[in-house]
Amino acid sequence: MTRTLGMLAAAIAAVASLEAQVSFDRLLSADREPHNWLSYSRTLTNQRHSPLAQITPANVKSLELRWVWQARSLEKFETTSLVVDGVLYTVQAPNDVVALDAATGRVFWTFAYTPAANARPCCGRVNRGVSILGDTLFMGTIDAHLLALDARSGHQIWKVQVANVGDNYAITHAPVIVKDLVIVGTAGGDFPTRGMITAYEAKTGKQRWRFYTIPGPGEPGHDTWSGDSWKTGGAAVWNSAAYDPETNLTYWGTGNPWPDWDGRRRLGDNLYSDSVVALDADTGTLKWHYQFTPHDEIDYDSTQVPILADINWQGRSRKVMLWANRNGVAYVIDRTTGEVLNAKPYVTVNWLDGFDKSKNWRPIRTPRVVPTPEGTTMMPTVLGATNWQPASYSPRTGLFYVSVWEGTSTVAVEGATPRGLGGVNALGQAHLERNRRTPQEGYGAVRAIDPQTLDTKWEFKMSDTTWAGVLTTASDLLFSGGKEGYFYALDARSGALLWRLALGGQVNNGPMTYAVNGKQHVVVAAGSGLFAFALPD
C-alpha cells in the first residue's frame, strides 16, 4: 500500500511540476530527447520518424499490451498524443483534453469542453491533437476557438474566437508552435467559407497576423476567381503545418474550392485552393505557393501533412518537401523556392495527362476526363489516393512511406453532390465494418516511395482501405493500421509483416512512440480506445 501511494505521489508530482518547460528550442531540437513526443509529428519537419530503437524487427513479435485508456466519446479517434517527460496528453473527441501517466495510463486530469451546438464539421466531430509551449497546452476546437490550458492542472488560461462557427468554420488540427506564436488554420471548405491561417501570441492569445487562403481584391491570385466566388470559395486548412527555421517558413496544405464538385460558379484556377502555401512565420506573408490541382472539381484537397527532408538530389544536398497528394501524385519540391523537382503518380490516375514543366510542373488535364452531367469515372476517387492521414520519412532508409488507396473509382457528376459513388471508400469510423469491396474495386496499402525517382519500392497490401497514419523508427520498423482494426509492424526496408494484433476498432490516427522509465512504448488509437505496447520486462 505504501509503495502504491508513493508511486501515485510521484506521478502526480511529475504532472504538477513541469519544471523543465517545453521551450521552442526543445521543439526545434526534438532529436535530443527521443523519449518524448513533443509535437504532432514529433518534430516540426513532420517526418514521424523516431530515434528510439529498443523495439526491433527481431523482438517486435514479443510486444505486449501495457495499458488501455478508453475514451467516453464514440466519435472517431484521430488524435496523435503528445508525451512530455512521462505525461501523455491526448484528446477525447471532440475537444476534451486528457492527461495520463505515460507508464500506466492513469488519468491525471480531464479538461471538458462543450462546443457550440451548431458546430458541424463536414467529416466528424474530431480533433487531431494539441501542442505545447512552456507549461501551456493549446487546442483548436470544432466551434473555431483556440484554447490555452495549464498543462499541470488542465485549467483554462485563455480562449479566443478564431472565426464564427455560425459561418461553418471549425478547427480540427493540432496548432503549430513557432517561436512565441501559436498558428492555426480553419476547416470548413466543404461549406461556403473563406479559409484562413492565423497566428496568436502564446502568452496572451492576442492576434499577430492573419492570412486568407483565397486572395482578396488587389492581391495576387484574386483574378483566378470569377465574380464574387472568392468570398465563399473554401480552401480550408484541415491539418498541421511544417516549419523550417533556416528559411523561417511555415508550410500549409489547403483544401478544395467550394462548391466542391461544380466549378461553373467559380471559373479560373481558384488560388490558393488545393495548394501548399509557404508563409513567413513572423508576418504571415506569402513567399511562394504551388497548386497541385488547379480548378479542382473532384475534391482533391491538399490536406496532407507536408514532410521536410534534406536529401541528396542529383549530386548535391537539397532542402526538399515530400508530398503524396490526394490527387494521386507524389511530389519532391524545393522548400526554399517552391520549384518542383519531380512529380509522378503513385496510384492509378486517369485525370492527369502529364505536366507543363515550363510552368513549374503545372498538371495537364486528360481531355474529356472531367465531371459531366452524364457521369465520368474519375481516378482516384473523390476521397483521394490518400487523405489527411500522416505519412513518414525515414532518414535511415531514405524512403517516404504513405498510406494509400488503390483501384477505387467514382463517378463525379456536375452539381451539388456526386452521384454513383461505386467503390468509394467510406469515411473512417470508430467501429468495424464489413468490407464489401473486391480487390478490383479498392484496397488499402502502405507504399514505400523512393524520393529520388518517386518509384514504389515495396507495398504492404490490405484487403480493406485505411485511414491510418505511419510511424517509422531507428530500428527500421514501420507501424500502421487500417479499417479492419489491425495494428501491425512492418520491416521498413522490405515491407515484410513482422507482427500484428486485432484491436477491435478502426485505426484512424497516426501511431507514435516514446520511452518512460527506460522502456520504449508504441501507442495507437483504435475504435474509441488508446492502446500502449511495450516489450516484456
XYZ file of C-alpha atoms in Angstrom:
537
model
C 0.000 0.000 0.000
C 2.833 2.379 0.883
C 4.561 1.611 -2.435
C 1.336 2.294 -4.351
C 0.817 5.621 -2.606
C 4.423 6.539 -3.278
C 4.079 5.787 -6.991
C 0.898 7.843 -7.157
C 2.525 10.771 -5.369
C 5.493 10.659 -7.741
C 3.225 10.572 -10.780
C 1.140 13.494 -9.556
C 4.318 15.442 -8.823
C 5.514 14.824 -12.372
C 2.438 16.346 -13.954
C 2.221 19.138 -11.378
C 5.750 20.466 -11.692
C 6.812 20.513 -15.354
C 9.936 22.257 -14.120
C 11.689 21.649 -17.434
C 9.288 23.652 -19.554
C 8.936 22.909 -23.237
C 10.801 25.779 -24.813
C 10.735 26.440 -28.525
C 14.362 25.316 -28.630
C 13.245 21.924 -27.306
C 10.688 21.692 -30.099
C 13.364 22.527 -32.678
C 15.789 20.028 -31.142
C 13.408 17.142 -30.515
C 16.028 14.574 -31.561
C 17.967 15.393 -28.398
C 15.173 13.838 -26.329
C 13.841 10.848 -28.283
C 11.957 9.607 -25.194
C 9.461 12.439 -25.721
C 6.960 13.214 -28.478
C 6.671 16.996 -28.302
C 4.593 17.937 -31.343
C 2.036 16.415 -33.698
C 4.575 14.577 -35.862
C 7.320 14.552 -33.172
C 9.409 17.188 -34.991
C 8.438 20.349 -36.836
C 9.683 18.687 -40.045
C 6.763 16.218 -39.733
C 8.912 13.188 -40.588
C 7.175 10.968 -37.991
C 10.419 9.125 -37.504
C 11.676 8.282 -34.015
C 15.317 7.720 -32.986
C 14.145 5.072 -30.497
C 15.383 1.567 -31.312
C 14.657 -0.648 -28.308
C 11.864 -2.380 -30.241
C 13.460 -4.066 -33.258
C 12.483 -6.329 -36.159
C 13.918 -9.216 -34.124
C 11.886 -8.645 -30.936
C 8.763 -6.830 -32.121
C 6.801 -10.104 -32.099
C 7.150 -10.038 -28.286
C 5.233 -6.770 -27.881
C 2.626 -6.919 -25.155
C -0.182 -4.606 -24.127
C 0.856 -2.377 -21.217
C -2.286 -0.308 -20.736
C -5.526 0.801 -22.393
C -7.353 4.073 -21.891
C -10.984 4.013 -23.028
C -12.488 7.317 -24.161
C -16.095 8.065 -23.295
C -16.611 9.514 -26.745
C -17.831 7.260 -29.554
C -16.511 9.617 -32.232
C -13.531 8.727 -34.398
C -10.205 8.855 -32.509
C -7.902 10.787 -34.862
C -5.629 12.400 -32.281
C -1.897 11.820 -32.115
C -0.919 12.151 -28.448
C 1.956 14.186 -27.013
C 4.346 12.826 -24.382
C 6.318 15.244 -22.219
C 8.604 13.776 -19.555
C 6.336 10.879 -18.662
C 2.988 12.650 -19.112
C 0.801 11.813 -22.122
C -1.690 14.370 -23.424
C -4.495 13.289 -25.730
C -7.927 14.482 -26.842
C -11.229 12.734 -26.289
C -13.341 13.787 -29.270
C -14.479 16.307 -29.918
C -12.490 18.583 -27.573
C -11.788 17.119 -24.119
C -8.076 17.201 -23.235
C -6.872 14.354 -21.015
C -3.529 13.996 -19.191
C -2.381 10.425 -18.496
C 0.558 8.720 -16.855
C 2.548 7.522 -19.880
C 3.770 4.478 -17.937
C 0.433 3.211 -16.600
C -2.415 5.026 -18.390
C -3.600 6.511 -15.079
C -5.685 9.680 -15.626
C -4.251 12.820 -14.004
C -6.865 15.316 -15.153
C -9.508 15.962 -17.812
C -10.472 19.312 -19.290
C -14.013 19.034 -20.652
C -15.057 21.431 -23.393
C -18.562 21.643 -24.828
C -18.534 23.090 -28.366
C -21.376 25.235 -29.638
C -24.428 23.241 -30.678
C -24.149 24.495 -34.268
C -20.576 23.233 -34.719
C -20.795 20.880 -37.694
C -17.505 19.903 -39.350
C -18.172 18.044 -42.571
C -16.390 14.817 -41.671
C -16.868 14.103 -37.986
C -16.578 15.909 -34.638
C -12.888 15.176 -34.382
C -9.628 16.644 -33.164
C -6.156 15.592 -34.320
C -4.033 16.837 -31.448
C -2.775 19.501 -29.087
C 0.512 21.405 -28.947
C 2.652 22.617 -26.052
C 4.910 25.594 -25.323
C 6.300 26.301 -21.879
C 3.802 24.748 -19.485
C 0.794 25.581 -21.669
C -1.199 23.297 -23.961
C -3.045 24.663 -26.990
C -6.082 23.166 -28.712
C -8.310 24.230 -31.597
C -12.000 23.408 -31.265
C -14.695 22.348 -33.680
C -16.506 25.619 -32.956
C -13.481 27.578 -34.241
C -11.898 28.674 -30.948
C -8.288 28.391 -29.783
C -7.750 27.455 -26.127
C -4.717 27.701 -23.846
C -4.632 25.274 -20.889
C -2.303 24.867 -17.917
C -0.511 21.587 -18.652
C -0.112 20.905 -14.930
C -3.770 21.187 -13.968
C -5.869 21.405 -17.145
C -7.280 24.788 -16.120
C -8.133 27.164 -18.959
C -5.817 30.175 -19.258
C -7.387 31.956 -22.226
C -9.748 31.377 -25.135
C -10.059 33.309 -28.400
C -12.541 33.040 -31.245
C -10.663 32.385 -34.475
C -13.758 32.503 -36.696
C -17.541 32.390 -36.399
C -18.872 28.847 -36.067
C -22.183 30.110 -37.456
C -20.368 30.694 -40.744
C -19.396 26.989 -40.874
C -15.863 27.352 -39.530
C -14.075 24.778 -37.384
C -10.544 23.809 -36.299
C -9.547 20.147 -36.446
C -5.734 20.074 -36.500
C -3.054 20.383 -33.835
C -1.882 24.012 -33.556
C 1.631 24.783 -34.784
C 4.144 26.432 -32.444
C 6.724 28.806 -33.955
C 8.791 30.898 -31.544
C 6.224 32.690 -29.331
C 3.311 32.107 -31.702
C 0.509 29.572 -31.916
C -0.731 29.218 -35.501
C -3.981 27.591 -36.625
C -5.986 27.262 -39.822
C -9.745 26.975 -40.242
C -11.586 23.961 -41.610
C -14.951 24.232 -43.314
C -14.133 24.232 -47.022
C -16.994 21.870 -47.836
C -19.275 24.777 -46.962
C -19.277 28.361 -48.326
C -16.349 29.769 -46.316
C -13.099 31.643 -46.958
C -10.177 29.778 -45.455
C -7.683 31.494 -43.162
C -4.484 30.871 -41.206
C -3.997 32.970 -38.065
C -1.139 33.439 -35.584
C -1.664 34.287 -31.902
C 0.721 35.226 -29.115
C 1.120 32.183 -26.903
C 1.131 34.165 -23.670
C -1.929 36.325 -24.269
C -3.931 34.996 -27.205
C -3.527 38.318 -28.997
C -3.732 38.010 -32.790
C -0.428 38.735 -34.517
C -1.309 38.121 -38.172
C -3.881 36.532 -40.490
C -3.506 35.103 -43.987
C -6.541 34.321 -46.127
C -6.097 31.265 -48.332
C -8.214 32.972 -51.003
C -6.727 36.299 -52.150
C -8.962 39.354 -51.956
C -9.291 42.240 -54.430
C -5.932 43.688 -55.444
C -3.965 40.667 -54.183
C -2.053 38.316 -56.497
C -4.270 35.403 -57.493
C -7.562 37.203 -56.971
C -8.210 37.082 -60.719
C -8.312 33.272 -60.575
C -11.856 33.504 -59.194
C -14.814 34.603 -61.297
C -17.172 37.227 -59.898
C -17.605 37.140 -56.131
C -16.917 33.408 -55.833
C -13.727 34.166 -53.851
C -15.804 35.286 -50.864
C -17.025 31.747 -50.162
C -14.501 29.684 -52.136
C -13.420 27.282 -49.396
C -9.666 26.458 -49.446
C -9.796 25.260 -45.840
C -6.952 24.046 -43.640
C -7.541 20.644 -42.067
C -4.072 19.586 -40.942
C -0.897 20.786 -39.265
C 1.929 22.657 -40.964
C 5.681 22.114 -41.095
C 8.304 24.702 -40.126
C 11.836 25.320 -41.413
C 13.923 27.506 -39.056
C 16.543 28.247 -41.733
C 14.007 29.930 -44.021
C 11.567 30.865 -41.216
C 8.771 29.499 -43.380
C 5.683 27.563 -42.359
C 4.155 25.259 -44.973
C 0.397 24.634 -45.085
C -1.797 22.435 -47.249
C -5.136 23.859 -48.342
C -8.377 22.138 -49.260
C -10.785 22.085 -52.163
C -12.561 25.101 -53.634
C -16.279 25.426 -52.963
C -18.658 24.258 -54.437
C -16.678 21.027 -54.310
C -17.821 19.280 -57.486
C -19.205 22.088 -59.626
C -16.764 24.649 -60.983
C -19.201 26.593 -63.143
C -19.745 29.153 -60.379
C -16.011 29.709 -59.758
C -14.247 29.832 -63.121
C -10.444 30.010 -63.080
C -7.646 28.221 -61.218
C -9.129 29.144 -57.810
C -5.928 30.019 -55.936
C -4.839 29.090 -53.299
C -7.113 26.072 -53.048
C -5.539 22.596 -53.394
C -2.133 24.173 -52.800
C 0.834 24.347 -50.492
C 1.461 27.897 -49.285
C 4.787 28.929 -47.742
C 4.248 31.735 -45.225
C 6.766 33.842 -43.309
C 6.258 32.727 -39.719
C 6.663 36.226 -38.266
C 4.317 38.100 -40.587
C 2.145 35.595 -42.457
C 3.425 36.963 -45.785
C 3.128 34.537 -48.688
C 6.579 33.673 -50.035
C 5.631 31.037 -52.606
C 2.908 28.556 -53.485
C 2.326 25.545 -55.676
C -1.151 24.462 -56.781
C -1.457 20.705 -57.103
C -4.888 20.671 -58.783
C -5.986 23.906 -60.483
C -9.763 24.418 -60.738
C -10.487 21.244 -58.818
C -13.881 19.632 -59.447
C -13.110 16.243 -57.888
C -12.485 17.289 -54.245
C -8.732 16.689 -54.231
C -7.925 18.573 -51.015
C -4.234 19.080 -50.329
C -4.890 18.221 -46.688
C -1.771 16.111 -46.308
C 0.901 16.985 -43.738
C 3.999 18.346 -45.539
C 7.239 16.482 -44.771
C 10.575 18.317 -44.825
C 13.811 16.450 -45.504
C 17.371 17.198 -46.572
C 18.306 14.713 -49.285
C 20.986 14.205 -51.874
C 19.435 15.349 -55.120
C 21.371 14.835 -58.343
C 24.709 15.002 -56.585
C 24.114 17.806 -54.113
C 22.268 18.348 -50.872
C 18.795 19.785 -51.354
C 16.239 21.055 -48.833
C 13.038 19.480 -50.074
C 9.426 18.919 -49.229
C 7.889 15.479 -49.818
C 4.188 15.346 -50.586
C 1.938 12.448 -51.577
C -1.160 14.297 -52.671
C -4.802 13.302 -52.567
C -4.866 13.719 -56.371
C -2.692 10.592 -56.724
C 0.611 12.322 -57.484
C 3.762 12.340 -55.324
C 5.994 15.423 -55.395
C 9.515 16.480 -54.486
C 9.608 20.275 -54.089
C 12.443 22.628 -53.195
C 11.051 24.045 -49.968
C 13.101 27.251 -50.179
C 11.949 28.347 -53.629
C 8.844 26.280 -54.412
C 10.469 24.765 -57.500
C 9.036 21.341 -58.293
C 11.901 18.899 -58.788
C 9.836 15.846 -59.673
C 6.225 14.689 -59.742
C 4.815 11.261 -60.521
C 1.584 9.307 -59.868
C 1.881 6.798 -57.013
C -1.534 5.198 -57.678
C -3.613 4.724 -60.805
C -4.869 8.090 -62.081
C -6.894 8.975 -65.167
C -7.376 12.751 -64.824
C -3.712 13.629 -65.492
C -2.004 13.802 -68.903
C 1.461 14.901 -67.827
C 2.921 18.234 -66.683
C 3.860 21.554 -68.243
C 7.407 21.816 -66.906
C 7.775 25.325 -68.334
C 5.163 26.384 -65.769
C 6.737 24.677 -62.750
C 5.124 21.303 -63.444
C 1.602 22.569 -63.844
C -0.634 19.490 -64.296
C -2.226 18.911 -67.696
C -5.741 17.509 -67.574
C -6.658 14.459 -69.636
C -9.114 15.550 -72.351
C -12.719 14.581 -71.635
C -11.907 13.097 -68.211
C -13.842 15.788 -66.373
C -17.098 15.782 -64.394
C -20.128 15.766 -66.669
C -23.914 15.605 -66.215
C -23.809 12.119 -67.718
C -21.108 10.974 -65.306
C -17.405 10.267 -65.713
C -15.223 7.724 -63.962
C -12.565 9.656 -62.058
C -9.480 8.087 -60.521
C -8.548 8.481 -57.765
C -11.918 8.598 -56.001
C -13.287 11.845 -54.548
C -11.707 10.779 -51.245
C -8.348 10.592 -52.967
C -5.336 8.317 -53.263
C -4.667 9.210 -49.636
C -6.403 11.702 -47.391
C -5.447 13.501 -44.170
C -3.566 10.603 -42.527
C 0.098 11.492 -41.888
C 2.941 9.858 -43.814
C 6.531 9.243 -42.651
C 10.075 9.689 -43.928
C 12.991 7.660 -42.590
C 16.429 9.274 -42.943
C 17.881 5.772 -42.327
C 16.235 4.079 -45.280
C 15.805 7.235 -47.353
C 12.240 6.149 -48.143
C 8.930 8.019 -47.934
C 6.052 5.917 -46.539
C 2.413 6.614 -47.387
C -0.950 5.013 -46.612
C -2.677 4.729 -49.989
C -5.917 3.597 -51.615
C -5.603 1.848 -54.951
C -8.068 0.662 -57.564
C -11.013 2.730 -56.359
C -13.155 4.801 -58.683
C -16.080 7.158 -58.584
C -18.452 8.854 -60.971
C -18.285 12.598 -60.372
C -21.265 14.496 -61.732
C -21.763 18.232 -62.161
C -23.948 19.655 -59.436
C -24.036 19.898 -55.671
C -23.278 16.253 -54.923
C -21.527 13.487 -56.884
C -23.725 10.523 -57.730
C -22.987 6.873 -58.429
C -20.184 6.520 -55.913
C -19.440 2.888 -56.717
C -16.411 1.582 -54.904
C -15.754 4.733 -52.882
C -14.037 4.247 -49.532
C -16.375 5.416 -46.760
C -15.097 7.867 -44.180
C -13.335 6.271 -41.243
C -15.476 5.326 -38.251
C -14.757 4.023 -34.768
C -16.454 0.655 -35.228
C -15.529 -2.207 -37.532
C -17.459 -2.637 -40.762
C -17.734 -5.465 -43.236
C -15.577 -4.920 -46.298
C -17.809 -5.383 -49.348
C -15.262 -4.311 -51.956
C -13.389 -6.692 -54.195
C -9.658 -6.033 -54.707
C -10.551 -4.660 -58.141
C -12.909 -2.126 -56.561
C -10.420 -0.943 -53.995
C -7.856 -1.848 -51.382
C -5.536 -0.113 -48.974
C -1.768 -0.348 -48.705
C 1.336 1.157 -47.242
C 3.763 2.051 -50.002
C 7.438 2.892 -49.684
C 8.387 5.553 -52.237
C 11.929 6.456 -53.258
C 12.213 10.291 -53.278
C 14.982 10.100 -55.888
C 12.679 8.596 -58.524
C 9.205 8.537 -56.900
C 9.070 4.851 -57.757
C 7.382 2.469 -55.327
C 9.982 0.188 -53.709
C 7.537 -2.085 -51.898
C 3.890 -2.383 -50.969
C 2.138 -3.918 -47.977
C -1.388 -4.654 -49.170
C -4.525 -4.740 -47.015
C -7.855 -6.201 -48.052
C -9.712 -3.064 -46.943
C -8.823 0.617 -47.238
C -7.099 2.572 -44.492
C -7.263 5.901 -42.665
C -4.202 5.173 -40.511
C -1.005 7.183 -40.433
C 2.548 5.815 -40.492
C 5.381 5.789 -37.942
C 8.987 4.700 -38.553
C 11.780 4.149 -36.024
C 15.566 3.966 -35.947
C 15.437 0.161 -35.803
C 13.877 0.183 -39.283
C 10.386 -0.666 -38.056
C 7.206 0.765 -39.510
C 3.907 0.860 -37.589
C 0.461 1.481 -39.078
C -3.077 0.075 -39.135
C -6.314 0.137 -41.056
C -10.107 -0.122 -41.203
C -10.002 -3.833 -40.397
C -8.817 -2.985 -36.886
C -5.317 -4.423 -37.150
C -2.288 -2.682 -35.684
C 0.854 -4.017 -37.301
C 4.617 -3.689 -37.569
C 6.482 -3.988 -40.864
C 10.128 -4.163 -41.827
C 10.717 -0.624 -43.136
C 13.273 -1.845 -45.674
C 11.306 -4.706 -47.202
C 7.663 -4.266 -46.173
C 7.559 -7.729 -44.598
C 4.869 -8.209 -41.952
C 6.564 -8.824 -38.595
C 3.682 -8.562 -36.093
C 0.026 -7.634 -35.972
C -2.822 -7.573 -33.490
C -6.571 -7.007 -33.865
C -7.711 -4.142 -31.617
C -11.455 -4.322 -32.232
C -11.930 -0.928 -33.834
C -10.758 1.055 -36.843
C -7.321 2.657 -36.666
C -7.848 6.267 -37.761
C -4.782 8.020 -36.407
C -1.022 8.101 -36.624
C 0.861 5.797 -34.212
C 3.530 7.396 -32.024
C 6.294 6.177 -29.726
C 8.067 7.342 -26.574
C 10.118 5.963 -23.701
C 9.355 6.110 -19.988
C 11.370 4.510 -17.191
C 13.815 3.313 -19.825
C 11.213 1.348 -21.786
C 10.019 2.194 -25.302
C 6.258 2.273 -25.796
C 4.270 2.395 -29.037
C 0.812 3.942 -28.789
C -2.084 3.856 -31.239
C -5.783 4.656 -31.072
C -8.326 2.133 -32.369
C -12.080 2.435 -32.097
C -12.509 4.716 -29.089
C -9.542 3.390 -27.091
C -5.870 4.267 -26.739
C -3.520 1.254 -26.615
C 0.074 1.264 -25.327
C 2.506 -1.579 -26.157
C 5.997 -2.387 -24.888
C 8.383 -5.318 -24.660
C 8.179 -7.645 -21.635
C 10.196 -6.666 -18.560
